[in-house]
XYZ file of C-alpha atoms in Angstrom:
517
model
C 16.994 -16.794 -21.475
C 16.561 -15.403 -24.930
C 16.003 -18.697 -26.983
C 12.229 -19.092 -25.936
C 11.611 -15.614 -27.258
C 13.312 -16.130 -30.406
C 11.582 -19.229 -30.892
C 8.017 -17.825 -30.620
C 8.525 -14.851 -32.910
C 7.825 -16.435 -36.055
C 4.442 -17.716 -34.757
C 3.457 -14.665 -32.765
C 4.630 -12.100 -35.376
C 2.534 -13.953 -37.819
C -0.799 -12.933 -36.486
C -3.813 -13.049 -38.495
C -4.736 -9.353 -39.222
C -8.306 -8.550 -39.071
C -9.939 -6.659 -42.066
C -10.755 -3.804 -39.769
C -7.889 -3.779 -37.005
C -9.197 -0.373 -35.505
C -12.563 -1.959 -34.757
C -10.925 -5.057 -33.201
C -8.644 -3.002 -31.058
C -11.809 -0.951 -30.044
C -13.662 -4.063 -28.920
C -10.963 -5.349 -26.936
C -10.220 -2.103 -25.119
C -14.029 -1.617 -24.594
C -13.933 -4.911 -22.709
C -11.097 -3.917 -20.659
C -12.133 -0.550 -19.857
C -15.638 -1.951 -18.695
C -13.879 -4.576 -16.375
C -11.188 -2.329 -14.886
C -13.543 0.637 -14.469
C -15.983 -1.628 -12.492
C -13.264 -2.114 -9.720
C -13.847 1.641 -8.922
C -17.028 2.833 -10.320
C -18.923 1.601 -7.251
C -16.927 3.166 -4.785
C -18.676 6.672 -5.014
C -21.907 4.916 -4.987
C -21.395 2.904 -1.562
C -23.206 5.350 0.728
C -26.190 5.449 -1.649
C -26.278 1.626 -1.857
C -26.194 1.383 1.865
C -29.246 3.672 2.439
C -31.094 1.674 -0.543
C -30.411 -1.928 0.656
C -29.851 -1.500 4.320
C -26.327 -2.647 4.418
C -24.450 -2.577 7.727
C -21.011 -0.718 7.636
C -18.958 -4.148 7.782
C -21.235 -5.768 5.167
C -20.891 -2.866 2.810
C -17.349 -3.637 2.251
C -18.376 -6.851 0.672
C -19.875 -4.984 -2.283
C -16.149 -4.373 -3.390
C -14.773 -7.473 -1.840
C -17.288 -10.099 -3.501
C -15.915 -8.746 -6.958
C -12.388 -8.587 -5.982
C -12.242 -12.081 -4.583
C -13.793 -13.954 -7.547
C -11.949 -11.855 -10.174
C -8.484 -12.417 -8.567
C -9.101 -16.064 -7.800
C -10.348 -17.053 -11.158
C -8.096 -15.012 -13.523
C -5.597 -18.041 -14.046
C -8.236 -20.468 -14.934
C -9.761 -17.858 -17.409
C -6.447 -17.615 -19.052
C -6.196 -21.352 -19.535
C -9.643 -21.597 -20.847
C -8.957 -19.124 -23.775
C -5.935 -21.216 -24.744
C -7.960 -24.481 -24.984
C -11.280 -23.515 -26.006
C -10.410 -20.678 -28.258
C -9.937 -17.089 -27.022
C -12.511 -15.451 -28.985
C -15.246 -17.735 -27.917
C -14.151 -17.608 -24.079
C -13.973 -13.743 -24.542
C -17.640 -13.490 -25.738
C -18.774 -15.860 -22.861
C -17.093 -13.817 -20.278
C -18.534 -10.626 -21.579
C -22.045 -12.118 -21.424
C -21.606 -13.475 -17.834
C -20.367 -10.253 -16.867
C -23.282 -8.220 -18.721
C -25.982 -10.443 -17.255
C -24.666 -10.059 -13.559
C -24.558 -6.279 -13.865
C -28.367 -6.354 -14.731
C -28.929 -8.657 -11.764
C -26.848 -6.422 -9.415
C -28.811 -3.507 -10.703
C -32.122 -5.059 -10.036
C -30.991 -6.186 -6.629
C -33.622 -5.719 -3.693
C -31.692 -7.371 -0.995
C -27.979 -7.103 0.111
C -27.425 -10.859 -0.639
C -28.595 -10.494 -4.166
C -26.367 -7.476 -4.803
C -23.446 -9.564 -3.328
C -24.222 -12.692 -5.404
C -24.345 -10.428 -8.641
C -20.926 -8.745 -7.877
C -19.444 -12.081 -7.303
C -20.591 -13.526 -10.542
C -19.377 -10.211 -12.146
C -15.939 -11.037 -10.809
C -16.106 -14.326 -12.655
C -17.200 -12.914 -15.923
C -14.554 -10.340 -15.769
C -11.870 -13.117 -14.942
C -12.883 -15.181 -17.810
C -12.929 -12.100 -20.277
C -9.837 -10.151 -19.134
C -6.911 -12.275 -19.685
C -8.308 -13.481 -22.846
C -8.804 -9.641 -24.173
C -5.016 -9.320 -23.634
C -4.339 -12.514 -25.415
C -6.356 -11.669 -28.404
C -3.970 -8.779 -29.211
C -1.241 -11.281 -29.908
C -3.747 -13.087 -32.222
C -4.966 -9.977 -34.093
C -1.934 -7.835 -34.334
C 1.707 -8.436 -35.720
C 4.484 -8.389 -33.337
C 6.464 -5.072 -33.663
C 5.259 -1.462 -34.030
C 1.470 -2.416 -34.761
C 1.258 -4.549 -31.859
C 3.130 -1.981 -29.630
C 0.424 0.549 -30.490
C -2.271 -2.055 -29.517
C -0.609 -2.764 -26.288
C -0.377 0.799 -25.583
C -4.102 1.503 -26.021
C -4.715 -1.615 -23.825
C -2.494 -0.521 -20.891
C -3.628 3.030 -21.148
C -7.166 1.832 -20.631
C -6.125 -0.461 -17.877
C -4.089 2.234 -16.139
C -6.892 5.023 -16.627
C -9.784 2.966 -15.878
C -9.829 3.400 -12.233
C -9.896 7.097 -12.429
C -12.761 7.290 -14.933
C -14.582 4.864 -12.931
C -14.519 7.386 -10.005
C -15.799 10.155 -12.288
C -18.458 8.005 -14.060
C -19.400 6.668 -10.554
C -19.917 10.266 -9.535
C -22.091 11.271 -12.448
C -24.170 8.368 -12.358
C -24.878 8.511 -8.520
C -25.422 12.143 -8.455
C -27.521 12.692 -11.725
C -29.269 9.211 -11.970
C -29.252 6.599 -9.519
C -26.684 4.254 -7.967
C -28.149 1.349 -9.915
C -26.675 2.987 -12.935
C -23.095 2.082 -11.988
C -24.071 -1.434 -12.981
C -26.612 -0.700 -15.864
C -23.931 1.262 -17.578
C -22.361 -2.119 -18.322
C -25.393 -3.261 -20.384
C -24.996 -1.526 -23.647
C -21.201 -1.882 -23.681
C -21.252 -5.444 -23.002
C -24.044 -6.149 -25.532
C -22.127 -4.122 -28.135
C -18.905 -6.108 -27.554
C -20.533 -9.410 -27.441
C -22.197 -8.609 -30.869
C -19.167 -7.122 -32.530
C -16.617 -9.719 -31.292
C -17.464 -12.715 -33.799
C -17.536 -10.511 -36.749
C -14.254 -8.234 -36.176
C -11.980 -10.478 -33.916
C -10.099 -13.424 -35.190
C -10.326 -16.665 -33.385
C -7.177 -17.972 -32.017
C -6.086 -21.550 -32.901
C -7.266 -23.868 -30.178
C -4.783 -25.946 -28.310
C -5.992 -29.488 -27.440
C -5.478 -30.339 -23.998
C -7.392 -30.598 -20.683
C -7.845 -28.331 -17.613
C -5.677 -28.575 -14.680
C -8.476 -28.960 -12.210
C -6.256 -29.333 -9.293
C -3.979 -26.322 -10.194
C -7.073 -24.117 -10.838
C -8.690 -25.228 -7.609
C -5.621 -24.499 -5.548
C -4.717 -21.273 -7.006
C -8.196 -19.894 -7.089
C -8.940 -20.967 -3.369
C -5.281 -19.940 -2.545
C -5.641 -16.462 -3.876
C -9.238 -15.914 -2.565
C -7.986 -16.952 0.865
C -5.013 -14.537 0.782
C -7.045 -11.681 -0.352
C -9.868 -12.628 2.395
C -7.155 -12.550 5.096
C -6.007 -9.035 4.198
C -9.632 -7.911 3.891
C -10.709 -9.463 7.204
C -7.350 -8.136 9.088
C -8.455 -4.581 7.898
C -11.712 -5.059 9.961
C -10.912 -7.379 12.692
C -7.113 -7.304 13.195
C -4.208 -9.639 12.445
C -4.743 -11.981 15.454
C -8.585 -12.539 14.862
C -8.987 -16.390 14.386
C -10.405 -16.169 10.960
C -7.812 -14.088 9.631
C -5.173 -16.269 10.903
C -7.097 -19.479 9.492
C -7.187 -17.583 6.026
C -3.501 -16.843 5.795
C -2.697 -20.483 6.825
C -5.041 -21.839 4.303
C -3.441 -19.471 1.805
C -0.100 -20.624 2.378
C -0.915 -24.444 2.378
C -2.883 -23.965 -0.909
C -0.589 -22.035 -2.685
C 2.309 -24.199 -1.602
C 0.180 -27.215 -3.015
C -0.470 -25.071 -6.113
C 3.307 -25.023 -6.741
C 3.884 -28.550 -6.099
C 0.849 -29.445 -8.500
C 2.250 -27.485 -11.405
C 5.584 -28.717 -11.110
C 4.166 -32.166 -11.863
C 1.343 -31.603 -14.225
C 1.586 -32.517 -17.817
C -0.361 -29.355 -18.987
C -0.349 -27.051 -16.063
C -2.577 -23.922 -15.713
C 0.757 -21.740 -15.075
C 3.947 -23.281 -16.599
C 6.519 -22.678 -14.142
C 9.154 -22.257 -16.823
C 7.486 -18.864 -17.479
C 9.044 -17.613 -14.220
C 12.524 -18.490 -15.535
C 12.628 -15.353 -17.476
C 13.855 -12.388 -15.105
C 12.176 -9.736 -16.896
C 8.699 -11.432 -16.663
C 9.222 -12.007 -13.049
C 10.113 -8.430 -12.313
C 7.335 -7.346 -14.563
C 4.921 -9.357 -12.300
C 6.304 -7.998 -9.096
C 6.531 -4.310 -10.102
C 2.789 -4.581 -11.207
C 1.574 -6.307 -7.945
C 3.333 -3.351 -5.849
C 2.170 -0.259 -8.108
C -1.396 -1.719 -8.473
C -1.559 -1.951 -4.705
C -0.407 1.383 -4.252
C -2.882 2.735 -6.987
C -5.977 1.177 -5.863
C -5.449 2.147 -2.207
C -4.212 5.731 -3.370
C -7.642 6.434 -4.979
C -9.568 5.053 -2.042
C -8.236 7.409 0.238
C -7.777 10.540 -2.046
C -11.641 10.148 -2.768
C -11.979 10.218 1.154
C -9.963 13.104 1.600
C -11.757 15.061 -1.431
C -15.416 14.289 -0.046
C -14.971 14.551 3.877
C -11.966 17.013 4.201
C -12.251 19.269 1.173
C -16.124 18.784 0.957
C -16.037 17.829 -2.643
C -19.203 16.400 -4.361
C -18.776 12.910 -5.924
C -18.619 14.497 -9.556
C -16.056 17.132 -8.396
C -14.153 14.235 -6.739
C -13.877 12.343 -10.012
C -13.076 15.348 -11.951
C -10.214 16.104 -9.369
C -8.929 12.341 -9.910
C -8.441 13.244 -13.699
C -5.248 14.886 -12.763
C -3.658 11.119 -12.445
C -5.338 10.389 -15.811
C -3.639 13.497 -17.506
C -0.295 12.334 -16.417
C -0.776 8.759 -17.275
C -1.932 9.616 -20.885
C 1.238 11.692 -21.331
C 3.420 9.176 -20.189
C 1.875 6.340 -22.454
C 2.271 8.345 -25.419
C 5.923 9.101 -24.596
C 6.509 5.284 -23.923
C 4.854 4.218 -27.109
C 7.344 6.006 -29.157
C 10.468 5.294 -27.241
C 10.275 1.946 -25.927
C 11.402 0.253 -29.175
C 14.539 2.251 -29.114
C 15.424 2.215 -25.444
C 13.945 -0.998 -24.250
C 11.968 -1.761 -21.077
C 14.447 -0.921 -18.365
C 14.554 2.780 -18.310
C 10.874 3.089 -18.439
C 10.177 0.697 -15.470
C 13.018 2.438 -13.366
C 11.939 5.954 -14.317
C 8.290 5.133 -13.904
C 8.770 3.392 -10.510
C 10.883 6.372 -9.503
C 8.098 8.789 -10.167
C 5.639 6.682 -8.389
C 7.771 6.806 -5.287
C 8.102 10.655 -5.820
C 4.444 11.076 -6.242
C 3.168 8.989 -3.211
C 5.998 10.254 -1.083
C 4.721 13.759 -1.751
C 1.077 12.537 -0.621
C 2.440 11.657 2.655
C 2.603 15.360 3.605
C -1.119 15.688 3.304
C -3.047 17.223 6.355
C -6.378 18.875 7.227
C -5.231 22.215 5.692
C -4.078 20.759 2.614
C -5.478 22.132 -0.601
C -5.989 20.559 -3.820
C -3.723 22.851 -5.940
C -1.366 23.200 -3.091
C -0.900 19.356 -2.141
C -2.758 17.021 -4.191
C -2.841 17.890 -7.810
C 1.060 17.762 -8.220
C 1.546 14.228 -6.564
C -1.428 12.858 -8.662
C -0.044 13.949 -11.952
C 3.549 12.669 -11.147
C 2.161 9.284 -9.746
C 0.050 9.000 -12.887
C 2.895 9.593 -15.151
C 4.885 6.831 -13.219
C 2.062 4.342 -13.715
C 1.853 5.309 -17.384
C 5.451 4.710 -17.975
C 5.138 1.272 -16.210
C 1.704 -0.061 -17.693
C 2.654 -0.066 -21.227
C 6.206 -1.689 -20.669
C 5.016 -4.156 -18.251
C 2.298 -5.231 -20.336
C 4.825 -5.962 -23.190
C 7.346 -7.440 -21.206
C 5.083 -9.950 -19.401
C 3.840 -11.744 -22.474
C 7.190 -11.194 -24.610
C 8.586 -14.448 -25.784
C 5.670 -16.542 -24.459
C 4.670 -19.507 -26.700
C 1.238 -18.765 -28.430
C -0.412 -21.642 -26.564
C 0.631 -20.110 -23.181
C 0.011 -16.466 -23.937
C -3.476 -16.837 -22.113
C -1.785 -18.029 -19.010
C 0.920 -15.419 -19.032
C -1.503 -12.510 -19.454
C -3.716 -14.355 -16.805
C -0.838 -13.928 -14.335
C -0.327 -10.077 -15.354
C -4.037 -9.632 -14.705
C -4.050 -11.570 -11.581
C -0.973 -9.556 -10.093
C -2.677 -6.333 -10.727
C -6.024 -7.396 -9.305
C -4.675 -9.510 -6.288
C -2.064 -6.456 -5.935
C -4.749 -3.962 -5.734
C -6.784 -5.930 -3.292
C -3.929 -6.712 -0.991
C -2.550 -3.333 -1.258
C -5.778 -1.664 -0.240
C -6.382 -3.991 2.564
C -2.974 -3.242 3.953
C -3.380 0.413 3.634
C -6.759 0.357 5.400
C -5.314 -1.538 8.318
C -2.627 1.151 8.514
C -5.081 3.718 8.217
C -7.122 2.211 11.009
C -4.148 2.094 13.654
C -2.941 5.519 12.691
C -6.255 7.138 12.895
C -7.402 5.354 16.377
C -4.023 6.685 17.815
C -4.626 10.052 16.697
C -8.089 10.187 17.898
C -6.753 9.362 21.315
C -4.327 12.277 21.075
C -7.070 14.590 20.086
C -9.628 13.517 22.727
C -8.348 15.693 25.742
C -8.363 18.821 23.549
C -11.756 17.900 22.086
C -13.297 17.283 25.660
C -11.754 20.675 26.795
C -12.937 22.909 24.049
C -16.049 21.306 22.387
C -19.556 22.583 23.016
C -22.572 20.260 24.179
C -23.761 19.604 20.656
C -20.302 18.345 19.519
C -19.934 16.060 22.449
C -23.423 14.819 21.719
C -22.417 14.107 18.319
C -19.412 12.136 19.618
C -21.402 10.089 21.769
C -23.818 9.224 18.830
C -21.394 8.404 16.100
C -18.222 7.430 18.114
C -16.246 9.716 15.899
C -14.666 13.185 16.652
C -16.603 15.858 14.720
C -15.273 18.945 12.853
C -11.859 19.875 12.453
C -10.786 17.300 15.173
C -12.323 14.646 12.896
C -10.460 16.255 9.807
C -7.250 15.985 11.673
C -7.891 12.309 12.598
C -8.766 11.346 9.061
C -5.599 13.368 7.570
C -3.279 11.361 9.874
C -4.685 8.222 9.045
C -4.515 8.964 5.220
C -1.142 10.175 5.658
C 0.031 6.942 7.128
C -1.557 4.728 4.558
C 0.320 6.929 1.822
C 3.444 5.986 3.810
C 2.648 2.277 3.163
C 1.804 2.956 -0.557
C 5.110 4.669 -1.000
C 6.861 1.875 0.338
C 5.149 -0.480 -2.107
C 6.529 1.621 -4.790
C 10.029 1.557 -3.346
C 9.843 -2.123 -3.479
C 8.807 -2.000 -7.367
C 11.773 0.478 -7.982
C 14.308 -2.147 -6.105
C 12.945 -4.834 -8.340
C 13.144 -2.708 -11.523
C 16.731 -1.755 -10.831
C 17.728 -5.325 -9.874
C 15.758 -7.670 -12.200
C 14.694 -5.808 -15.360
C 17.519 -5.785 -17.893
C 17.673 -4.657 -21.720
C 18.195 -7.443 -24.179
C 19.156 -6.982 -28.017
C 16.427 -9.466 -28.641
C 13.691 -7.425 -26.765
C 14.529 -4.422 -28.819
C 14.477 -6.346 -32.000
C 11.069 -7.738 -31.253
C 9.725 -4.301 -29.948
C 10.714 -2.740 -33.275
C 9.547 -5.736 -35.541
C 13.070 -6.466 -36.729
C 12.887 -10.070 -35.141
C 9.496 -11.066 -36.725
C 10.912 -9.979 -40.230
C 14.223 -12.020 -39.708
C 12.450 -15.186 -38.804
C 13.720 -18.128 -37.043
C 17.263 -17.561 -38.147
C 17.968 -15.042 -35.196
């Protein structure tokens, strides 16, 4: 399976170097940070959004889901658009759509206006994000130069979730919830202005859009994500939940059939013939699901059980970022020497350890005693994986298919995060309801009149009884996250392998040697 890799080397290795590669990398990384950050920055502001616009509790979840559904569903089409129309051109268009939608969302006065803006944000992000990764292959030569650029890109992608929590807390507490959207305006406009000046345009590859493939993949992934989101609120037997899953199965099966017959498919199925690439997609799917869910529940634990403010919650989350940054630095130096497998295996094992450690969380757990350590370990595991998986997922892909390959990688991360969070929320709901039933007799025997009145008003156990219920649900959710990491570890052990050609490409030798390899 090494022939396609070697054939692509002379072309990808000859990327046109920008006169200011540092500025080009800054533009690409700023775009990716803005898009990844947006998936979490809104979390901390949700209570303020609910009070301001009058969302119901169930409707509030769609502030996140509207973005997730369109982002995950449109990623593959965004990657293909860059291949056909030119990556820089599509990149700039996606940034402008995302920025305009951020402005409209910040100005929203009704719930539907915010949801519509969030959906359009997802479309803009889906256009820009896969193209931003593909632009690295256009602007940085294969070897150490591209490895460093990929390392920055992957580090930004991994750290964006934690940075979003901190930024969301600061903006919400010091200014207003609308600033979690307005903050995208100066970044987006700066990127849109600088991109045409400092980023090389890719060579356009004539072709047509695979409309049938784009429609079935977009609708299929959207149905799958919606099914899990619906199940977290209304249960697995809910008619709409079942309908969504059936629709997803039919649409995704149709997508595979369409792609196998299309002259110019949106996703060439031959890309899945490389075991390293397939393994990379599966590992990132599992780890993204665990990571997004972990952040959601850790923030709940910080604010409800430990009583942290939004800003303090964000600062505590930076423990994860510290582990990630250290691991990214190690990976950048040693990946060309050791190849991908050791980093994916060790990174997945650390992720299992960190998430497994978090399953011991309880109402008496302190940050230093039971959260700081596992957050750091999990961050290190994600850092070892993100750089490695970003490289292996696009290694050996022909230049005209780089957008599609990076689109699948981004889709795996986004859809994996959505599905993982939804599954963990479902597990949390079941475990917390069971724990509430166990706590109820003790509560009725010991609670005062005021506490019983609060239970009657809110439907939730107050005080330490409620903390016990919440901690039990969160602990069960982390068991699910740890299981996802175990799947990632098994895939890393069984599928990812070290190949001589990969080591040569990572060190730049293959690019120098040319087609005679």
